[in-house]
Coordinates of C-alpha atoms in Angstrom, one line a residue:
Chain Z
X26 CA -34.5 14.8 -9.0
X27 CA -36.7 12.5 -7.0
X28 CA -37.4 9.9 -10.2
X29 CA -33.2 10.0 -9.8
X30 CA -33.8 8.9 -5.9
X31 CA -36.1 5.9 -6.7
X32 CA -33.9 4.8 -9.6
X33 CA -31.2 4.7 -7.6
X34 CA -32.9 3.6 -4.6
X35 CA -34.0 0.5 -7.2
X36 CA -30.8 0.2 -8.3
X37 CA -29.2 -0.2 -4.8
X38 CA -31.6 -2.8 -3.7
X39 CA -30.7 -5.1 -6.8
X40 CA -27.2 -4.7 -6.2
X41 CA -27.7 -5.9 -2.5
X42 CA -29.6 -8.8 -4.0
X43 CA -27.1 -9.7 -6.5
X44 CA -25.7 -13.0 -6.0
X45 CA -22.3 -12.0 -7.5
X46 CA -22.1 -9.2 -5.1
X47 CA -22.9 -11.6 -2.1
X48 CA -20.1 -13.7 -2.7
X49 CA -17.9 -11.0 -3.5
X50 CA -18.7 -9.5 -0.2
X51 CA -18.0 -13.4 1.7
X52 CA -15.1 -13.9 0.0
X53 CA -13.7 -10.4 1.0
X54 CA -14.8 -11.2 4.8
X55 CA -12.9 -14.8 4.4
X56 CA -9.4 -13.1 2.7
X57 CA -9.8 -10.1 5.1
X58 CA -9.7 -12.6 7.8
X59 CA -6.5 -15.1 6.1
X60 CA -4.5 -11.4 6.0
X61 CA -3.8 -12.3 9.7
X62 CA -1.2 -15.0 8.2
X63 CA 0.2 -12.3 5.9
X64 CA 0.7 -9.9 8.9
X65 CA 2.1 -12.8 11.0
X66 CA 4.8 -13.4 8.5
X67 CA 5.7 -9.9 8.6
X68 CA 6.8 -9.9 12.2
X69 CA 7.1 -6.5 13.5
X70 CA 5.6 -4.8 10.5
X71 CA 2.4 -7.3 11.3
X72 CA 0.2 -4.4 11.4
X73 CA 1.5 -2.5 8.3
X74 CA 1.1 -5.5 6.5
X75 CA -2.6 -6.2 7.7
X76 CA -3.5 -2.5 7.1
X77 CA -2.0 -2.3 3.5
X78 CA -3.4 -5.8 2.6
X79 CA -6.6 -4.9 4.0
X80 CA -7.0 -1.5 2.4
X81 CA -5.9 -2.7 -0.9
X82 CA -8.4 -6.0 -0.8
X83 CA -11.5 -3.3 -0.2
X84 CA -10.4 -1.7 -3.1
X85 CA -10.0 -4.0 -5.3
X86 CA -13.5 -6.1 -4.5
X87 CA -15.0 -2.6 -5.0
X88 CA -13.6 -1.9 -7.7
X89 CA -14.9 -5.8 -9.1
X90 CA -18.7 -5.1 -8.0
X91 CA -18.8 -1.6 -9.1
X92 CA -17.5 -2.2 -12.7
X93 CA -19.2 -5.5 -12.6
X94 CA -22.4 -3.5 -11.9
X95 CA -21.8 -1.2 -14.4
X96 CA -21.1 -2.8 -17.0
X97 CA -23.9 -5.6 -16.9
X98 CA -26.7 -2.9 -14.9
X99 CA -27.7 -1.4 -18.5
X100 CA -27.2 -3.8 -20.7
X101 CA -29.3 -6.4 -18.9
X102 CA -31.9 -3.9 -18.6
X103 CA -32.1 -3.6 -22.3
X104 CA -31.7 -7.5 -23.1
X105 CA -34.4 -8.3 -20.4
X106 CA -36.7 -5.0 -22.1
X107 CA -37.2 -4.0 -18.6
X108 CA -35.8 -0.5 -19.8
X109 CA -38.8 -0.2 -22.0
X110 CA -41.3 -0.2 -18.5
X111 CA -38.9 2.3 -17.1
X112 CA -39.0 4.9 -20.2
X113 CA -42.4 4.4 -20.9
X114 CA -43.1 6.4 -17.7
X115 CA -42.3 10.2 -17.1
X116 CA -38.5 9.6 -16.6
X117 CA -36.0 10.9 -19.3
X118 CA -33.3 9.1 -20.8
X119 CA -30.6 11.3 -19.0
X120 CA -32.7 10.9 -14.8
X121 CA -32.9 6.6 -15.7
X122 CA -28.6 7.3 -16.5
X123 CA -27.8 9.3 -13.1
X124 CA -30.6 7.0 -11.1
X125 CA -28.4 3.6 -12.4
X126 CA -25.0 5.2 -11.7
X127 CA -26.2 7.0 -8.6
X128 CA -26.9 3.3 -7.2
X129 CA -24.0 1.5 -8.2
X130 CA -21.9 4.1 -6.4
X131 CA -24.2 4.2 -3.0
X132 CA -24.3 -0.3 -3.1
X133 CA -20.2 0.3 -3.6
X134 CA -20.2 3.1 -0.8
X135 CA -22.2 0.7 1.2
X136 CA -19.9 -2.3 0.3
X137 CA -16.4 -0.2 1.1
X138 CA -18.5 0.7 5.2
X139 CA -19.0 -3.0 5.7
X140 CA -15.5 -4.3 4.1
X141 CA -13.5 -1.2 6.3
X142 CA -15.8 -2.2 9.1
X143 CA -14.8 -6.0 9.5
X144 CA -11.4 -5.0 8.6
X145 CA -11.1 -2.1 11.3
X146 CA -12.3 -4.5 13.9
X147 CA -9.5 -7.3 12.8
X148 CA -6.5 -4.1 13.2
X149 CA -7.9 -3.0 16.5
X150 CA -8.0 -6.8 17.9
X151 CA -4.5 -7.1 16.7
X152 CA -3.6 -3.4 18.6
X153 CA -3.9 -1.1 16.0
X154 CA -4.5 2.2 17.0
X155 CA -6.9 4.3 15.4
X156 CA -5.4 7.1 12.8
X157 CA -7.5 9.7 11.2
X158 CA -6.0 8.9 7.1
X159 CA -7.1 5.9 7.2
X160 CA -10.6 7.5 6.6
X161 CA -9.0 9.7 3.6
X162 CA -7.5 6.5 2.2
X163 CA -10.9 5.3 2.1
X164 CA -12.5 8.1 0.5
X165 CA -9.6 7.9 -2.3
X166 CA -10.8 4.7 -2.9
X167 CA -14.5 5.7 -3.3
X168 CA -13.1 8.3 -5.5
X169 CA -11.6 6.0 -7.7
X170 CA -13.9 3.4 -7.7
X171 CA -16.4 6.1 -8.6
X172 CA -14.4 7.0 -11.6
X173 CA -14.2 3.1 -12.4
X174 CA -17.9 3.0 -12.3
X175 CA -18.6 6.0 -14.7
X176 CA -15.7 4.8 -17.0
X177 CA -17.3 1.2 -16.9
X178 CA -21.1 2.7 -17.6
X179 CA -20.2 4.8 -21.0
X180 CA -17.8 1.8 -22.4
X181 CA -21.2 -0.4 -21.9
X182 CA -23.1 1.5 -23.7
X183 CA -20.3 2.3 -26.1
X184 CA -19.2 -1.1 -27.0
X185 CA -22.7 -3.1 -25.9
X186 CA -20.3 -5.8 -24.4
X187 CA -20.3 -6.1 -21.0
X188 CA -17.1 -8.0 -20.7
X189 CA -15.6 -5.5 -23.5
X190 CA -16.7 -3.0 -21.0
X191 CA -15.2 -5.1 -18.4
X192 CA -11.9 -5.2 -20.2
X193 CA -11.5 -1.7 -21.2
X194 CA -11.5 -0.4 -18.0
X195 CA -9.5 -2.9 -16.5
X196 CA -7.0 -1.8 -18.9
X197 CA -7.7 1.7 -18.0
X198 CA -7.4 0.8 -14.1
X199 CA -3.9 -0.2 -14.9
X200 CA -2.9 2.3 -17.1
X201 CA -4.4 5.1 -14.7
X202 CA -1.6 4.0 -12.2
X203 CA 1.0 4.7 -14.7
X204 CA 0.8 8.2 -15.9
X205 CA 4.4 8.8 -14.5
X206 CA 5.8 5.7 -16.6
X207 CA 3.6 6.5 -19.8
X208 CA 4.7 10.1 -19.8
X209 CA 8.4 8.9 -19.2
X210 CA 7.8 6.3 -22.2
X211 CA 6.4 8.5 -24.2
X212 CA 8.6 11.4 -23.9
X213 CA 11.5 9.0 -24.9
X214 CA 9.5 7.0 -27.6
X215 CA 9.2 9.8 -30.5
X216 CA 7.4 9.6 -33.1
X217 CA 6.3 6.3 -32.6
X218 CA 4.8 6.4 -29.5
X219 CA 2.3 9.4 -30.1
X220 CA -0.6 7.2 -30.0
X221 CA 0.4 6.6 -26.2
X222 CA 1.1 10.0 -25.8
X223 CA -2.4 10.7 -26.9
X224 CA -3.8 8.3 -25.0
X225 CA -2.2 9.9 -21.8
X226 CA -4.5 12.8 -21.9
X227 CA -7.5 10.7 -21.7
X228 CA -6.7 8.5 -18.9
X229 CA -8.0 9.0 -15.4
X230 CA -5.1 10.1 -12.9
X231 CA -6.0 7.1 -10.5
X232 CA -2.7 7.8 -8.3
X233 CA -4.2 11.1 -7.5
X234 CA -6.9 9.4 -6.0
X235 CA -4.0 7.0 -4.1
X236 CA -3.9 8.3 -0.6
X237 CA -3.4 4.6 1.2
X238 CA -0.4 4.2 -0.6
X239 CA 1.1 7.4 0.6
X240 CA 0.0 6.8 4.4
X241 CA 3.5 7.3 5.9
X242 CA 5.1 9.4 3.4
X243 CA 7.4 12.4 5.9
X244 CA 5.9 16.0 5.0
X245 CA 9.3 17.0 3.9
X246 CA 8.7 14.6 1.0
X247 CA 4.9 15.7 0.1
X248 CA 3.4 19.1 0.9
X249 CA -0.2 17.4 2.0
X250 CA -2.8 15.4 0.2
X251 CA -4.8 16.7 -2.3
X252 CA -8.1 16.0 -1.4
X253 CA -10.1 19.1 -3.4
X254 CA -7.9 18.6 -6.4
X255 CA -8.5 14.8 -6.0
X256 CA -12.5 15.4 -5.4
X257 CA -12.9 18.5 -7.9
X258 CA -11.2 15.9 -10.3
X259 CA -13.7 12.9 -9.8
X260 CA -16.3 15.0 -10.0
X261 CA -15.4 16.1 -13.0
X262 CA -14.3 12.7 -15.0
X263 CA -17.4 10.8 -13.5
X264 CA -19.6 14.2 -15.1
X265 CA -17.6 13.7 -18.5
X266 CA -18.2 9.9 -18.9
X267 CA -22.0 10.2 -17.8
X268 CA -22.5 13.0 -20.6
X269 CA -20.8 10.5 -23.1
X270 CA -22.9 7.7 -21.9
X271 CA -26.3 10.0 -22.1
X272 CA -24.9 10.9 -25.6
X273 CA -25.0 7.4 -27.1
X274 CA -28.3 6.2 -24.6
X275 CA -30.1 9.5 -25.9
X276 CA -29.4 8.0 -29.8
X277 CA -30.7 4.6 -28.6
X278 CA -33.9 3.1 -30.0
X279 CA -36.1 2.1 -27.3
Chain B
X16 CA -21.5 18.4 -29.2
X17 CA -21.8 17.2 -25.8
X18 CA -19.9 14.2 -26.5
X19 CA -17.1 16.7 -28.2
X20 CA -17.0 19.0 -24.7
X21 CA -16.9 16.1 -22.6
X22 CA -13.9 15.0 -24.2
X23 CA -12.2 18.5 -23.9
X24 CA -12.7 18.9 -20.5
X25 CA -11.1 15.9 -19.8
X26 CA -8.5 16.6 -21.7
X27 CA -8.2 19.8 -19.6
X28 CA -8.5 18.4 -16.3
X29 CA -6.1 15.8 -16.7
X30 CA -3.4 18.3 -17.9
X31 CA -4.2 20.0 -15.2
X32 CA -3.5 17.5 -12.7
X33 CA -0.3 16.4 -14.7
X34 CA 0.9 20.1 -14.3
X35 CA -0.6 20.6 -9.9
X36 CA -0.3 17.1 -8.9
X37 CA 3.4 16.3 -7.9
X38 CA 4.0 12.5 -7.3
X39 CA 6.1 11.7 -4.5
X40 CA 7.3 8.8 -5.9
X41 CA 10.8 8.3 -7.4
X42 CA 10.5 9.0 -11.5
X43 CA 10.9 6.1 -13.1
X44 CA 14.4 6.8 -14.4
X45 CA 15.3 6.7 -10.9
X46 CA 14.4 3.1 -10.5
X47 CA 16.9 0.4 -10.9
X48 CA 14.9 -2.7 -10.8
X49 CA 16.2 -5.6 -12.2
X50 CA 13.8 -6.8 -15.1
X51 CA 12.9 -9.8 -12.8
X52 CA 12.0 -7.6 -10.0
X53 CA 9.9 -5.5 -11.7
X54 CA 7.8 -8.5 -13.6
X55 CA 7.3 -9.4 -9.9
X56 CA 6.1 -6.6 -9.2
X57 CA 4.4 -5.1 -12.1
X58 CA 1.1 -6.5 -10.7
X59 CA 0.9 -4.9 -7.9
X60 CA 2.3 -1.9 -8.9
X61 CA 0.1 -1.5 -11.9
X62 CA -2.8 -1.8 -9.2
X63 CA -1.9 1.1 -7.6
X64 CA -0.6 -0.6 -5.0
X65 CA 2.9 -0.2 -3.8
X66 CA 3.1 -0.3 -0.3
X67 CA 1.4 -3.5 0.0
X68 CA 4.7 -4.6 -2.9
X69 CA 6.9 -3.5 -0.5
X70 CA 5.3 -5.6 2.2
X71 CA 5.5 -8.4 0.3
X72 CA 9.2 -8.1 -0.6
X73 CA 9.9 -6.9 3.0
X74 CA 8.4 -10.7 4.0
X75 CA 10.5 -12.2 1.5
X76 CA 13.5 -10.5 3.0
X77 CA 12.5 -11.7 6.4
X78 CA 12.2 -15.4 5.2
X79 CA 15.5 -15.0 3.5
X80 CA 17.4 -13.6 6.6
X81 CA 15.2 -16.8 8.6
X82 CA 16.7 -19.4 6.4
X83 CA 20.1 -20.8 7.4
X84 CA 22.9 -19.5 4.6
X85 CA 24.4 -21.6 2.2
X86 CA 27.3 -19.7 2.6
X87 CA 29.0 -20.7 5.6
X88 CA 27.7 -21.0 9.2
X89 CA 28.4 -17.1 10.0
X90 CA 25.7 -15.4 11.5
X91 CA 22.3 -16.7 12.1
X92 CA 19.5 -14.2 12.7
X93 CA 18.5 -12.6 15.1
X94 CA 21.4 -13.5 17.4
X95 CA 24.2 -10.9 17.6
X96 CA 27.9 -12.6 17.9
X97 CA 31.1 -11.0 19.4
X98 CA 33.3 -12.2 15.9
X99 CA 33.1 -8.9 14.1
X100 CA 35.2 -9.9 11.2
X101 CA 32.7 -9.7 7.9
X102 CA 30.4 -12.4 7.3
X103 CA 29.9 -13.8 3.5
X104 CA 26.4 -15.2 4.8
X105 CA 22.8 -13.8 3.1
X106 CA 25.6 -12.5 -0.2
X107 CA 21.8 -10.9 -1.6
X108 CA 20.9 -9.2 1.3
X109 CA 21.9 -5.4 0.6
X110 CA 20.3 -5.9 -2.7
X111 CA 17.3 -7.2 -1.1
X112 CA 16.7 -4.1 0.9
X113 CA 17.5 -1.5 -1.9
X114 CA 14.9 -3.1 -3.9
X115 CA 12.3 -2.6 -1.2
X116 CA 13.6 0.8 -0.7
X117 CA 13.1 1.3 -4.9
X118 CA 9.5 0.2 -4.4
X119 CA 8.7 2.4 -1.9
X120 CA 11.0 4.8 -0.3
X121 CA 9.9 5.9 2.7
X122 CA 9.3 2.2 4.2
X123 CA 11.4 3.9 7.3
X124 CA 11.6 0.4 9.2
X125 CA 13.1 -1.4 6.1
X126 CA 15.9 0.6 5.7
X127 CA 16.6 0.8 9.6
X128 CA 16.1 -3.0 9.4
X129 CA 18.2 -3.5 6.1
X130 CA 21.2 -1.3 7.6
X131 CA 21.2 -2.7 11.4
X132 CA 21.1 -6.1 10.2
X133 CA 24.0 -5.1 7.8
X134 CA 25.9 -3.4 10.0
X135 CA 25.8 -4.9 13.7
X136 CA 24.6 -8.8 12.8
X137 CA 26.5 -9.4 9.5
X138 CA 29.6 -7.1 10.0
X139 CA 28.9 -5.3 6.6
X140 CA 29.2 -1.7 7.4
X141 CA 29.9 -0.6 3.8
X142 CA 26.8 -2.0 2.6
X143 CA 24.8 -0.6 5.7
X144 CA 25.8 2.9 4.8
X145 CA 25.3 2.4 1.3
X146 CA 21.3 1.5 2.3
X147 CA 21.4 4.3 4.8
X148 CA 22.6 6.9 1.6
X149 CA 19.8 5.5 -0.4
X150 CA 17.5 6.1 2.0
X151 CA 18.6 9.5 2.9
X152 CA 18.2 10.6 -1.1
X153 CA 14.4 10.1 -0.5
X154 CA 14.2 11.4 3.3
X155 CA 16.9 13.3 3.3
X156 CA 15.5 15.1 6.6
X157 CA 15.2 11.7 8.7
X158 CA 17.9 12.1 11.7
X159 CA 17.6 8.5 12.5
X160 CA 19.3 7.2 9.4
X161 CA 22.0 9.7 10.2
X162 CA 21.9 8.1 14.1
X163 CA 22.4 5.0 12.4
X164 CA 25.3 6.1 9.8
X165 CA 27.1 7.6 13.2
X166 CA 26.5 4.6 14.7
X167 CA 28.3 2.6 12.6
X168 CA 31.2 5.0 11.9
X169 CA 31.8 4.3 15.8
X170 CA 31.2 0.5 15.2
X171 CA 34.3 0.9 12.0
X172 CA 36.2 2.1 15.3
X173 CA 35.2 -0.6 18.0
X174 CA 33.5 2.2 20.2
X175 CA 31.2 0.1 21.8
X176 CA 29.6 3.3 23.8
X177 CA 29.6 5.9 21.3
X178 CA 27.5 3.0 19.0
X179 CA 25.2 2.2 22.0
X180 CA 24.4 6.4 22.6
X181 CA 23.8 6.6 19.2
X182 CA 21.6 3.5 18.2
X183 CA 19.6 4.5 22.2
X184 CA 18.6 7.5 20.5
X185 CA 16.6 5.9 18.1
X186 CA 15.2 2.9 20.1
X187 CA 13.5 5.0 22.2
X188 CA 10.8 4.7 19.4
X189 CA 7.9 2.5 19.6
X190 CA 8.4 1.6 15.9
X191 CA 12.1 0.6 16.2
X192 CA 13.2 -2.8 14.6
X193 CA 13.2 -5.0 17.6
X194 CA 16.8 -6.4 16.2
X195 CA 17.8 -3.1 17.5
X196 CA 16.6 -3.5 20.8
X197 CA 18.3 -6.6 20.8
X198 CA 22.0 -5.4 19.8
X199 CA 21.2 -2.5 22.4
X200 CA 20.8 -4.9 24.6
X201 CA 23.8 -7.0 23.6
X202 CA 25.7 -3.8 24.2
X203 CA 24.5 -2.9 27.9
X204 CA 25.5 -6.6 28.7
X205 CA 29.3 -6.1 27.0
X206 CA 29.3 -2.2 28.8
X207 CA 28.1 -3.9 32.4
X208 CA 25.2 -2.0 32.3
X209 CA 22.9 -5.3 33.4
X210 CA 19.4 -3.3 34.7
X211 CA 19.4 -1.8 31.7
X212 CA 20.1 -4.8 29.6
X213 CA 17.1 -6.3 31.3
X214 CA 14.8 -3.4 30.9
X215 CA 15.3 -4.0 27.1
X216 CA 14.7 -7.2 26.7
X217 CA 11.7 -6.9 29.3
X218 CA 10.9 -4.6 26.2
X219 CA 11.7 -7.2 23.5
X220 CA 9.6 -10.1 25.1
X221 CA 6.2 -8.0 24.1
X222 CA 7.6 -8.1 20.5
X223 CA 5.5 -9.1 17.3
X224 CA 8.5 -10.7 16.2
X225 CA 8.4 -14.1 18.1
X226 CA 12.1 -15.4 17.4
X227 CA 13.6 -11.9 19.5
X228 CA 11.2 -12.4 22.0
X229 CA 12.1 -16.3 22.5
X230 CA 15.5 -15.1 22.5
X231 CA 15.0 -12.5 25.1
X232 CA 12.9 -14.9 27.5
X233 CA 16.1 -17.3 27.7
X234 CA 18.1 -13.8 27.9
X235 CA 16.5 -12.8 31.3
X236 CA 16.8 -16.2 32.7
X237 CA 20.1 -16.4 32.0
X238 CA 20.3 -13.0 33.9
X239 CA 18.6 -14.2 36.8
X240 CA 15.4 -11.5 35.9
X241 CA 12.7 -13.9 34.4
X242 CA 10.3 -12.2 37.1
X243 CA 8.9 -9.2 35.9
X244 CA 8.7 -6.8 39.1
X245 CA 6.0 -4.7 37.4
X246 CA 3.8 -7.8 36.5
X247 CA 4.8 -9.3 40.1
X248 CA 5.0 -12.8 38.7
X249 CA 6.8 -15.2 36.7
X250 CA 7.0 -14.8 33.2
X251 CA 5.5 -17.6 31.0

């Protein structure tokens, strides 16, 4: 467990140093900031507007560095042999796999703190006060930008791509916000929509994950958040696309 | 082998969460957007992110409702008139609202908004109450939408005070449009209530939304109250 730690611990520290990440983080501070014209426009609603804008914006740029991450981590270890120095030493195939993914998620863990930080501070300046779910709709999106990141690691290994990797899960992203509307399609489609309907039970359930878009919603209309359904759930599709990804890095030659 | 599990449990898990996770959302057979709405908003929809849709349409209804109407010189936002006879001005406007209320239901202020605007500025009280039902269908436990349906059954029948106890109800909420304010307001002034006309629009002049609160500064000079006791001096 400790050759995971210093993996990750490496993995983390190139993140930070990334250049793509850098400016990804920048150009979240500077759109964070320009949401102030968004909420402005909304009158009354200014502070609705900054919030969803806001919450939505870390999301999204974390969602961009950790698939980015993923998808380019491995492969540019192999292309650069670097992976050969790593698994010449006492460190199995499976603790270099957990070590990589394990750092993406703390460098996007650590990227969602400082985004939510600066955008915290903007809300309170324009007199937001402080509610307890907007920590849970932070957690959903590490959740889902966890499951992003493990989805993102076995396609790059899968398709030795990284913008196929990129792609896929993109496509994934979207379709994992549509279960209702594939499942409606689906149901109405027949025959010829089987592949879909196939495809439906692979797809992560992102809207589970979806708690800042359900901030206001009355408790008449929704019986709670579920937030150890939601967790028991990441943990298990992050577990199911790391064993896929150990099962095609275990068959690599190195 | 592993590779063959991995798959079945997520197979597993996902049918599970299809069969304990209950979406609070409308289905989409419920949803009547037009097809040019919903290219609009496919994007962020697909994103997850449908709140921050509604935001955006909700802006777009505010710009529409800021922009003069083509269709005569009727009603101009934000400033409640004494004609009650229905105006033909902002012809989209209901529409405009239900779509926001499609994308996400329980945006509370849009459909207060949508149906106060509706009702009390543009003298539409059908479609007011047809925004108020559609609302209701989500949240069917929200008294203020009934508040506001009451309201503007007195409004049908010209009861200026029933309307007022009935819409003073609801403004007592931090989160209540500021247009509402503003007709309460209106309506102390037309009752001879004139303390508490002020009070309101004392209220109004700290509101995000700068054209009520421009409108409320030339309100309490007109009434003689542009000094605030509470602050003790003049207000700016």
């Amino acid at each position: 467990m400790e050759r995971v730690f210093i993996l990750a611990a490496s993995s983390l520290r190139e993140q930070w140093r990334d250049r793509a990440w850098q400016v990804a983080m920048l150009f979240a501070g500077v759109m964070l900031y320009f949401s102030v014209l968004l909420g402005i426009l909304a009158a009354d609603q200014e502070l609705r507007a900054l919030l969803d804008f806001g919450l939505s914006f870390i999301e999204l740029m974390a969602l961009a560095a950790a698939i980015f991450g993923a998808a380019t981590g491995v492969l540019r270890e192999m292309e650069t042999k670097s992976i050969y120095l790593i698994l010449s030493r006492p460190v199995s195939r499976l603790e270099y796999l957990l070590g990589r993914y394990l750092g993406l998620v703390l460098s996007m863990l650590a990227a969602v703190s400082l985004m939510a930080g600066a955008h915290l501070i903007l809300l309170l300046l324009r007199g937001w006060s402080f509610r307890a779910d907007y920590l849970l709709a932070l957690y959903g999106i590490a959740l889902k930008v966890a499951v992003a990141a493990a989805v993102a690691t076995f396609f790059a290994l899968f398709s030795t791509s990284a913008l196929s990797a990129l792609v896929i899960t993109g496509i994934l992203w979207t379709l994992g916000h549509f279960i209702a509307e594939m499942r409606f399609l689906a149901a109405r489609g027949g025959l010829s929509l089987l592949p879909l309907a196939a495809l439906i039970q692979l797809v992560p359930h992102l809207q589970l994950f979806n708690f800042r878009d359900r901030l206001d919603i009355p408790a008449s209309a929704a019986a709670g958040e579920p937030v150890l359904l939601a967790t028991a759930y990441a943990a298990l599709y992050c577990t199911c696309c790391l064993a896929l990804a150990y099962a095609l890095i275990r068959r690599k030659d190195f | 082998m592993v590779a063959a599990l991995a798959l079945a449990v997520i197979v597993g898990a996902d049918a599970l969460v299809g069969r304990v996770f209950q979406s609070p959302w409308p289905r989409p057979s419920e949803v009547h957007l037009s097809y040019d709405d919903a290219v609009r908003n496919a994007g962020l929809m697909s994103l997850g992110m449908r709140r921050l849709a509604a935001d955006i349409e909700f802006i777009r209804l505010l710009e529409y409702f800021g922009t003069p109407s083509e269709r005569g010189e009727g009603t101009e936002a934000g400033v409640h008139h004494e004609d009650e006879s229905p105006s033909d001005s902002y012809p989209e406007f209901e529409g405009r609202v239900l779509r926001i209320l499609d994308i996400d239901p329980y945006f509370r202020y849009a459909a207060e908004y949508g149906a106060g605007a509706l009702a009390f500025d543009l003298h539409r009280p059908d479609e007011a109450i047809a925004v108020l039902r559609h609302a209701l269908a989500r949240d069917p436990k929200n008294w203020r939408y009934q508040a506001y349906l009451a309201a503007i059954a007195f409004q049908k029948q010209r009861r200026a005070e029933q309307v007022h106890d009935q819409l003073a109800a609801v403004a007592d909420d931090p989160e209540a449009p500021t247009m509402l304010k503003h007709l309460l307001a209106f309506l102390d002034l037309r009752l001879g209530r004139r303390e508490e006309a002020i009070r309101l629009y004392r209220e109004i002049l700290s509101s995000r939304d700068k054209g009520y609160a421009e409108f409320a500064r030339g309100a309490l000079k007109r009434l003689g109250a542009a000094q605030d006791p509470a602050r003790g001096a003049e207000e700016p």
